[in-house]
């Protein structure tokens, strides 16, 4: 039986590229999004749309739709970036990024926990911008804070789920050419997804709680 991979934010960018690559290798992919793109609809994977990961009722609906299909790999990919600096940051923007990027993945992981089993993998798509040691430029308060919070949640999840045989990883895709950064990235979404799939395949309980670049580099906290 093929592995079941659930990906949030799968309608574009890295999420769409991940859905494509897992589909190509024969996985049973469930693409979760608010609104499907034409590219996603052409992919031939299962799509559950109308899902806002910040909404409790939507998360419960997703769990109901997936109830008979245990998850091998859950990829919390949905996220937002609202650029700011010290002079321009707004409290509501910071709170929104924290909600979408950190709180929602944690809540969704709890909602879907009954569908995870021994040897399942829980993936949090994070950013090296959540690293304290790697911050040499300042700015981006909301995004940095949200990804640091997501990393903290990921370490706790790794500890809480280890006895159940579920491995957790926080993975940084790289600076990827997506709409989020106006396509200014260094690598394509396809290349980032290929690297991420390699990191996911490598993940075991021995490496649970890791914070890695998609190129395999171990990132500092």
PDB file of C-alpha atoms in Angstrom:
ATOM      1  CA  UNK A   1       0.000   0.000   0.000  1.00  0.00           C
ATOM      2  CA  UNK A   2       1.396   3.406  -0.970  1.00  0.00           C
ATOM      3  CA  UNK A   3       2.304   5.953   1.675  1.00  0.00           C
ATOM      4  CA  UNK A   4      -0.276   8.607   2.515  1.00  0.00           C
ATOM      5  CA  UNK A   5       1.163  12.119   2.449  1.00  0.00           C
ATOM      6  CA  UNK A   6      -0.907  15.087   3.634  1.00  0.00           C
ATOM      7  CA  UNK A   7       0.366  18.550   2.666  1.00  0.00           C
ATOM      8  CA  UNK A   8      -1.116  21.878   3.741  1.00  0.00           C
ATOM      9  CA  UNK A   9      -0.752  24.948   1.558  1.00  0.00           C
ATOM     10  CA  UNK A  10      -0.511  22.609  -1.426  1.00  0.00           C
ATOM     11  CA  UNK A  11      -2.078  24.842  -4.070  1.00  0.00           C
ATOM     12  CA  UNK A  12       1.137  26.655  -5.073  1.00  0.00           C
ATOM     13  CA  UNK A  13       4.854  27.113  -4.474  1.00  0.00           C
ATOM     14  CA  UNK A  14       6.674  24.585  -2.328  1.00  0.00           C
ATOM     15  CA  UNK A  15       3.476  22.808  -1.317  1.00  0.00           C
ATOM     16  CA  UNK A  16       2.494  22.198  -4.932  1.00  0.00           C
ATOM     17  CA  UNK A  17       6.027  21.046  -5.784  1.00  0.00           C
ATOM     18  CA  UNK A  18       5.992  18.615  -2.854  1.00  0.00           C
ATOM     19  CA  UNK A  19       2.592  17.260  -3.900  1.00  0.00           C
ATOM     20  CA  UNK A  20       3.920  16.798  -7.436  1.00  0.00           C
ATOM     21  CA  UNK A  21       7.034  14.917  -6.377  1.00  0.00           C
ATOM     22  CA  UNK A  22       5.299  12.640  -3.914  1.00  0.00           C
ATOM     23  CA  UNK A  23       2.640  11.916  -6.545  1.00  0.00           C
ATOM     24  CA  UNK A  24       5.345  11.068  -9.089  1.00  0.00           C
ATOM     25  CA  UNK A  25       6.862   8.484  -6.781  1.00  0.00           C
ATOM     26  CA  UNK A  26       3.523   6.790  -6.264  1.00  0.00           C
ATOM     27  CA  UNK A  27       2.373   8.209  -2.942  1.00  0.00           C
ATOM     28  CA  UNK A  28      -1.262   8.716  -2.059  1.00  0.00           C
ATOM     29  CA  UNK A  29      -1.256  12.513  -1.742  1.00  0.00           C
ATOM     30  CA  UNK A  30      -3.904  14.614  -0.033  1.00  0.00           C
ATOM     31  CA  UNK A  31      -3.485  18.285  -0.924  1.00  0.00           C
ATOM     32  CA  UNK A  32      -5.008  20.644   1.623  1.00  0.00           C
ATOM     33  CA  UNK A  33      -5.690  24.280   0.786  1.00  0.00           C
ATOM     34  CA  UNK A  34      -8.163  27.110   1.011  1.00  0.00           C
ATOM     35  CA  UNK A  35      -8.639  27.320  -2.761  1.00  0.00           C
ATOM     36  CA  UNK A  36      -7.140  24.937  -5.317  1.00  0.00           C
ATOM     37  CA  UNK A  37      -5.082  26.269  -8.204  1.00  0.00           C
ATOM     38  CA  UNK A  38      -5.443  25.097 -11.784  1.00  0.00           C
ATOM     39  CA  UNK A  39      -2.012  23.460 -11.481  1.00  0.00           C
ATOM     40  CA  UNK A  40      -3.092  21.488  -8.439  1.00  0.00           C
ATOM     41  CA  UNK A  41      -6.339  20.372 -10.039  1.00  0.00           C
ATOM     42  CA  UNK A  42      -4.387  18.992 -13.002  1.00  0.00           C
ATOM     43  CA  UNK A  43      -2.111  16.961 -10.743  1.00  0.00           C
ATOM     44  CA  UNK A  44      -4.585  14.163 -10.094  1.00  0.00           C
ATOM     45  CA  UNK A  45      -4.240  14.027  -6.318  1.00  0.00           C
ATOM     46  CA  UNK A  46      -6.950  14.125  -3.672  1.00  0.00           C
ATOM     47  CA  UNK A  47      -7.802  17.734  -2.834  1.00  0.00           C
ATOM     48  CA  UNK A  48      -9.509  18.932   0.326  1.00  0.00           C
ATOM     49  CA  UNK A  49     -10.164  22.627  -0.134  1.00  0.00           C
ATOM     50  CA  UNK A  50     -11.918  25.266   1.911  1.00  0.00           C
ATOM     51  CA  UNK A  51      -9.518  24.563   4.771  1.00  0.00           C
ATOM     52  CA  UNK A  52      -8.202  27.553   6.692  1.00  0.00           C
ATOM     53  CA  UNK A  53      -5.700  25.966   9.065  1.00  0.00           C
ATOM     54  CA  UNK A  54      -6.307  28.717  11.640  1.00  0.00           C
ATOM     55  CA  UNK A  55      -9.991  27.767  11.937  1.00  0.00           C
ATOM     56  CA  UNK A  56     -10.891  25.059  14.464  1.00  0.00           C
ATOM     57  CA  UNK A  57     -14.000  23.922  12.584  1.00  0.00           C
ATOM     58  CA  UNK A  58     -12.014  23.613   9.360  1.00  0.00           C
ATOM     59  CA  UNK A  59      -9.362  21.515  11.107  1.00  0.00           C
ATOM     60  CA  UNK A  60     -12.051  19.216  12.524  1.00  0.00           C
ATOM     61  CA  UNK A  61     -13.634  18.931   9.078  1.00  0.00           C
ATOM     62  CA  UNK A  62     -10.269  17.922   7.640  1.00  0.00           C
ATOM     63  CA  UNK A  63      -9.872  15.257  10.317  1.00  0.00           C
ATOM     64  CA  UNK A  64     -13.331  13.914   9.490  1.00  0.00           C
ATOM     65  CA  UNK A  65     -12.537  13.785   5.779  1.00  0.00           C
ATOM     66  CA  UNK A  66      -9.322  11.860   6.517  1.00  0.00           C
ATOM     67  CA  UNK A  67     -10.772   9.628   9.225  1.00  0.00           C
ATOM     68  CA  UNK A  68     -10.412   6.350   7.324  1.00  0.00           C
ATOM     69  CA  UNK A  69      -6.958   7.022   5.918  1.00  0.00           C
ATOM     70  CA  UNK A  70      -4.021   6.998   8.373  1.00  0.00           C
ATOM     71  CA  UNK A  71      -1.227   9.444   7.619  1.00  0.00           C
ATOM     72  CA  UNK A  72       2.360   8.377   6.971  1.00  0.00           C
ATOM     73  CA  UNK A  73       3.742  11.890   6.404  1.00  0.00           C
ATOM     74  CA  UNK A  74       2.064  15.100   7.567  1.00  0.00           C
ATOM     75  CA  UNK A  75       3.675  18.227   6.108  1.00  0.00           C
ATOM     76  CA  UNK A  76       2.639  21.479   7.758  1.00  0.00           C
ATOM     77  CA  UNK A  77       3.603  23.811   4.924  1.00  0.00           C
ATOM     78  CA  UNK A  78       0.963  26.573   4.922  1.00  0.00           C
ATOM     79  CA  UNK A  79       2.425  29.897   6.012  1.00  0.00           C
ATOM     80  CA  UNK A  80       2.579  33.626   5.402  1.00  0.00           C
ATOM     81  CA  UNK A  81       5.256  36.313   5.337  1.00  0.00           C
ATOM     82  CA  UNK A  82       4.433  39.948   5.996  1.00  0.00           C
ATOM     83  CA  UNK A  83       7.632  41.957   5.724  1.00  0.00           C
ATOM     84  CA  UNK A  84       8.481  44.559   8.339  1.00  0.00           C
ATOM     85  CA  UNK A  85      11.302  46.364  10.116  1.00  0.00           C
ATOM     86  CA  UNK A  86      11.731  48.133  13.451  1.00  0.00           C
ATOM     87  CA  UNK A  87      10.024  51.283  12.224  1.00  0.00           C
ATOM     88  CA  UNK A  88       7.170  49.606  10.375  1.00  0.00           C
ATOM     89  CA  UNK A  89       6.134  46.507  12.316  1.00  0.00           C
ATOM     90  CA  UNK A  90       2.460  46.296  13.328  1.00  0.00           C
ATOM     91  CA  UNK A  91       1.151  44.263  16.244  1.00  0.00           C
ATOM     92  CA  UNK A  92      -1.739  42.787  14.272  1.00  0.00           C
ATOM     93  CA  UNK A  93       0.657  41.610  11.553  1.00  0.00           C
ATOM     94  CA  UNK A  94       2.933  39.941  14.095  1.00  0.00           C
ATOM     95  CA  UNK A  95      -0.027  38.243  15.727  1.00  0.00           C
ATOM     96  CA  UNK A  96      -1.352  37.085  12.357  1.00  0.00           C
ATOM     97  CA  UNK A  97       1.999  35.533  11.416  1.00  0.00           C
ATOM     98  CA  UNK A  98       2.288  33.844  14.797  1.00  0.00           C
ATOM     99  CA  UNK A  99      -1.210  32.407  14.391  1.00  0.00           C
ATOM    100  CA  UNK A 100      -0.717  31.096  10.852  1.00  0.00           C
ATOM    101  CA  UNK A 101       2.927  30.053  11.025  1.00  0.00           C
ATOM    102  CA  UNK A 102       3.234  28.668  14.559  1.00  0.00           C
ATOM    103  CA  UNK A 103      -0.055  28.127  16.370  1.00  0.00           C
ATOM    104  CA  UNK A 104      -2.029  26.650  13.460  1.00  0.00           C
ATOM    105  CA  UNK A 105       0.526  23.906  12.639  1.00  0.00           C
ATOM    106  CA  UNK A 106       0.610  22.904  16.293  1.00  0.00           C
ATOM    107  CA  UNK A 107      -3.174  22.811  16.513  1.00  0.00           C
ATOM    108  CA  UNK A 108      -3.502  20.893  13.254  1.00  0.00           C
ATOM    109  CA  UNK A 109      -0.911  18.375  14.411  1.00  0.00           C
ATOM    110  CA  UNK A 110      -2.964  17.775  17.555  1.00  0.00           C
ATOM    111  CA  UNK A 111      -6.195  17.487  15.573  1.00  0.00           C
ATOM    112  CA  UNK A 112      -4.694  14.931  13.196  1.00  0.00           C
ATOM    113  CA  UNK A 113      -2.697  13.089  15.866  1.00  0.00           C
ATOM    114  CA  UNK A 114      -5.153  10.129  15.940  1.00  0.00           C
ATOM    115  CA  UNK A 115      -4.325   9.507  12.274  1.00  0.00           C
ATOM    116  CA  UNK A 116      -0.582   9.352  12.888  1.00  0.00           C
ATOM    117  CA  UNK A 117       0.856   5.937  13.701  1.00  0.00           C
ATOM    118  CA  UNK A 118       4.143   4.338  14.627  1.00  0.00           C
ATOM    119  CA  UNK A 119       6.780   5.367  12.050  1.00  0.00           C
ATOM    120  CA  UNK A 120       4.695   8.307  10.822  1.00  0.00           C
ATOM    121  CA  UNK A 121       6.596  11.546  10.213  1.00  0.00           C
ATOM    122  CA  UNK A 122       5.502  15.041  11.181  1.00  0.00           C
ATOM    123  CA  UNK A 123       7.163  17.806   9.174  1.00  0.00           C
ATOM    124  CA  UNK A 124       7.130  21.515   9.955  1.00  0.00           C
ATOM    125  CA  UNK A 125       8.237  23.735   7.074  1.00  0.00           C
ATOM    126  CA  UNK A 126      10.088  26.441   8.932  1.00  0.00           C
ATOM    127  CA  UNK A 127      12.832  28.948   8.070  1.00  0.00           C
ATOM    128  CA  UNK A 128      16.391  29.681   9.087  1.00  0.00           C
ATOM    129  CA  UNK A 129      14.987  33.144   9.826  1.00  0.00           C
ATOM    130  CA  UNK A 130      13.681  31.547  13.016  1.00  0.00           C
ATOM    131  CA  UNK A 131      17.269  30.971  14.123  1.00  0.00           C
ATOM    132  CA  UNK A 132      18.646  33.263  16.838  1.00  0.00           C
ATOM    133  CA  UNK A 133      22.285  32.488  16.045  1.00  0.00           C
ATOM    134  CA  UNK A 134      21.816  33.002  12.307  1.00  0.00           C
ATOM    135  CA  UNK A 135      20.187  36.444  12.555  1.00  0.00           C
ATOM    136  CA  UNK A 136      22.800  38.897  11.346  1.00  0.00           C
ATOM    137  CA  UNK A 137      20.550  41.391   9.601  1.00  0.00           C
ATOM    138  CA  UNK A 138      17.651  42.208  11.944  1.00  0.00           C
ATOM    139  CA  UNK A 139      14.167  43.149  10.755  1.00  0.00           C
ATOM    140  CA  UNK A 140      11.358  40.798   9.734  1.00  0.00           C
ATOM    141  CA  UNK A 141      10.057  40.741  13.294  1.00  0.00           C
ATOM    142  CA  UNK A 142       6.779  38.956  12.724  1.00  0.00           C
ATOM    143  CA  UNK A 143       8.167  36.265  10.451  1.00  0.00           C
ATOM    144  CA  UNK A 144      11.266  35.614  12.556  1.00  0.00           C
ATOM    145  CA  UNK A 145       9.234  35.430  15.759  1.00  0.00           C
ATOM    146  CA  UNK A 146       6.674  33.085  14.207  1.00  0.00           C
ATOM    147  CA  UNK A 147       9.272  30.674  12.858  1.00  0.00           C
ATOM    148  CA  UNK A 148      11.214  30.670  16.136  1.00  0.00           C
ATOM    149  CA  UNK A 149       7.937  29.818  17.876  1.00  0.00           C
ATOM    150  CA  UNK A 150       7.287  27.047  15.349  1.00  0.00           C
ATOM    151  CA  UNK A 151      10.743  25.612  16.017  1.00  0.00           C
ATOM    152  CA  UNK A 152      10.058  25.633  19.760  1.00  0.00           C
ATOM    153  CA  UNK A 153       6.788  23.795  19.168  1.00  0.00           C
ATOM    154  CA  UNK A 154       8.583  21.288  16.957  1.00  0.00           C
ATOM    155  CA  UNK A 155      11.101  20.366  19.637  1.00  0.00           C
ATOM    156  CA  UNK A 156       8.296  19.813  22.135  1.00  0.00           C
ATOM    157  CA  UNK A 157       6.375  17.731  19.599  1.00  0.00           C
ATOM    158  CA  UNK A 158       9.472  15.623  19.000  1.00  0.00           C
ATOM    159  CA  UNK A 159       9.736  14.917  22.718  1.00  0.00           C
ATOM    160  CA  UNK A 160       6.019  14.283  23.189  1.00  0.00           C
ATOM    161  CA  UNK A 161       5.625  11.970  20.186  1.00  0.00           C
ATOM    162  CA  UNK A 162       8.876  10.011  20.377  1.00  0.00           C
ATOM    163  CA  UNK A 163       7.460   7.232  22.561  1.00  0.00           C
ATOM    164  CA  UNK A 164       4.689   6.778  19.992  1.00  0.00           C
ATOM    165  CA  UNK A 165       7.296   6.211  17.290  1.00  0.00           C
ATOM    166  CA  UNK A 166       6.547   9.455  15.442  1.00  0.00           C
ATOM    167  CA  UNK A 167       9.539  11.469  14.213  1.00  0.00           C
ATOM    168  CA  UNK A 168       9.424  15.255  13.850  1.00  0.00           C
ATOM    169  CA  UNK A 169      11.588  17.586  11.762  1.00  0.00           C
ATOM    170  CA  UNK A 170      11.781  21.342  11.235  1.00  0.00           C
ATOM    171  CA  UNK A 171      12.966  21.893   7.676  1.00  0.00           C
ATOM    172  CA  UNK A 172      14.082  25.107   5.953  1.00  0.00           C
ATOM    173  CA  UNK A 173      13.465  24.902   2.195  1.00  0.00           C
ATOM    174  CA  UNK A 174      16.066  27.494   1.223  1.00  0.00           C
ATOM    175  CA  UNK A 175      15.493  30.862  -0.438  1.00  0.00           C
ATOM    176  CA  UNK A 176      12.914  29.636  -2.920  1.00  0.00           C
ATOM    177  CA  UNK A 177      11.445  31.326  -5.987  1.00  0.00           C
ATOM    178  CA  UNK A 178       7.829  31.598  -4.838  1.00  0.00           C
ATOM    179  CA  UNK A 179       5.128  34.243  -4.726  1.00  0.00           C
ATOM    180  CA  UNK A 180       5.918  34.743  -1.031  1.00  0.00           C
ATOM    181  CA  UNK A 181       9.219  36.431  -1.943  1.00  0.00           C
ATOM    182  CA  UNK A 182       8.131  37.756  -5.350  1.00  0.00           C
ATOM    183  CA  UNK A 183      10.086  34.963  -7.041  1.00  0.00           C
ATOM    184  CA  UNK A 184      13.426  36.432  -5.978  1.00  0.00           C
ATOM    185  CA  UNK A 185      14.779  33.177  -4.540  1.00  0.00           C
ATOM    186  CA  UNK A 186      17.994  31.327  -5.313  1.00  0.00           C
ATOM    187  CA  UNK A 187      16.423  27.961  -6.149  1.00  0.00           C
ATOM    188  CA  UNK A 188      13.221  26.760  -7.774  1.00  0.00           C
ATOM    189  CA  UNK A 189      10.333  25.283  -5.831  1.00  0.00           C
ATOM    190  CA  UNK A 190      11.011  22.006  -7.621  1.00  0.00           C
ATOM    191  CA  UNK A 191      14.622  21.857  -6.427  1.00  0.00           C
ATOM    192  CA  UNK A 192      13.613  22.798  -2.894  1.00  0.00           C
ATOM    193  CA  UNK A 193      10.937  20.112  -2.868  1.00  0.00           C
ATOM    194  CA  UNK A 194      13.388  17.483  -4.120  1.00  0.00           C
ATOM    195  CA  UNK A 195      15.784  18.337  -1.298  1.00  0.00           C
ATOM    196  CA  UNK A 196      12.977  18.346   1.257  1.00  0.00           C
ATOM    197  CA  UNK A 197      11.836  14.899   0.153  1.00  0.00           C
ATOM    198  CA  UNK A 198      15.390  13.644   0.709  1.00  0.00           C
ATOM    199  CA  UNK A 199      15.440  15.097   4.221  1.00  0.00           C
ATOM    200  CA  UNK A 200      12.040  13.579   4.975  1.00  0.00           C
ATOM    201  CA  UNK A 201      13.199  10.177   3.756  1.00  0.00           C
ATOM    202  CA  UNK A 202      16.272  10.416   6.013  1.00  0.00           C
ATOM    203  CA  UNK A 203      14.268  11.327   9.122  1.00  0.00           C
ATOM    204  CA  UNK A 204      14.188   8.714  11.882  1.00  0.00           C
ATOM    205  CA  UNK A 205      13.559   8.705  15.608  1.00  0.00           C
ATOM    206  CA  UNK A 206      17.303   9.055  16.038  1.00  0.00           C
ATOM    207  CA  UNK A 207      17.187  12.474  14.371  1.00  0.00           C
ATOM    208  CA  UNK A 208      13.766  13.610  15.614  1.00  0.00           C
ATOM    209  CA  UNK A 209      13.612  17.252  16.674  1.00  0.00           C
ATOM    210  CA  UNK A 210      16.203  18.305  14.097  1.00  0.00           C
ATOM    211  CA  UNK A 211      16.374  21.751  12.462  1.00  0.00           C
ATOM    212  CA  UNK A 212      17.867  21.379   9.007  1.00  0.00           C
ATOM    213  CA  UNK A 213      18.316  23.190   5.726  1.00  0.00           C
ATOM    214  CA  UNK A 214      16.917  21.307   2.743  1.00  0.00           C
ATOM    215  CA  UNK A 215      20.525  20.846   1.556  1.00  0.00           C
ATOM    216  CA  UNK A 216      21.172  18.732   4.648  1.00  0.00           C
ATOM    217  CA  UNK A 217      22.987  21.367   6.687  1.00  0.00           C
ATOM    218  CA  UNK A 218      22.222  21.339  10.407  1.00  0.00           C
ATOM    219  CA  UNK A 219      20.980  24.803  11.338  1.00  0.00           C
ATOM    220  CA  UNK A 220      21.797  26.589  14.602  1.00  0.00           C
ATOM    221  CA  UNK A 221      19.041  27.498  17.007  1.00  0.00           C
TER     222      UNK A 221
END
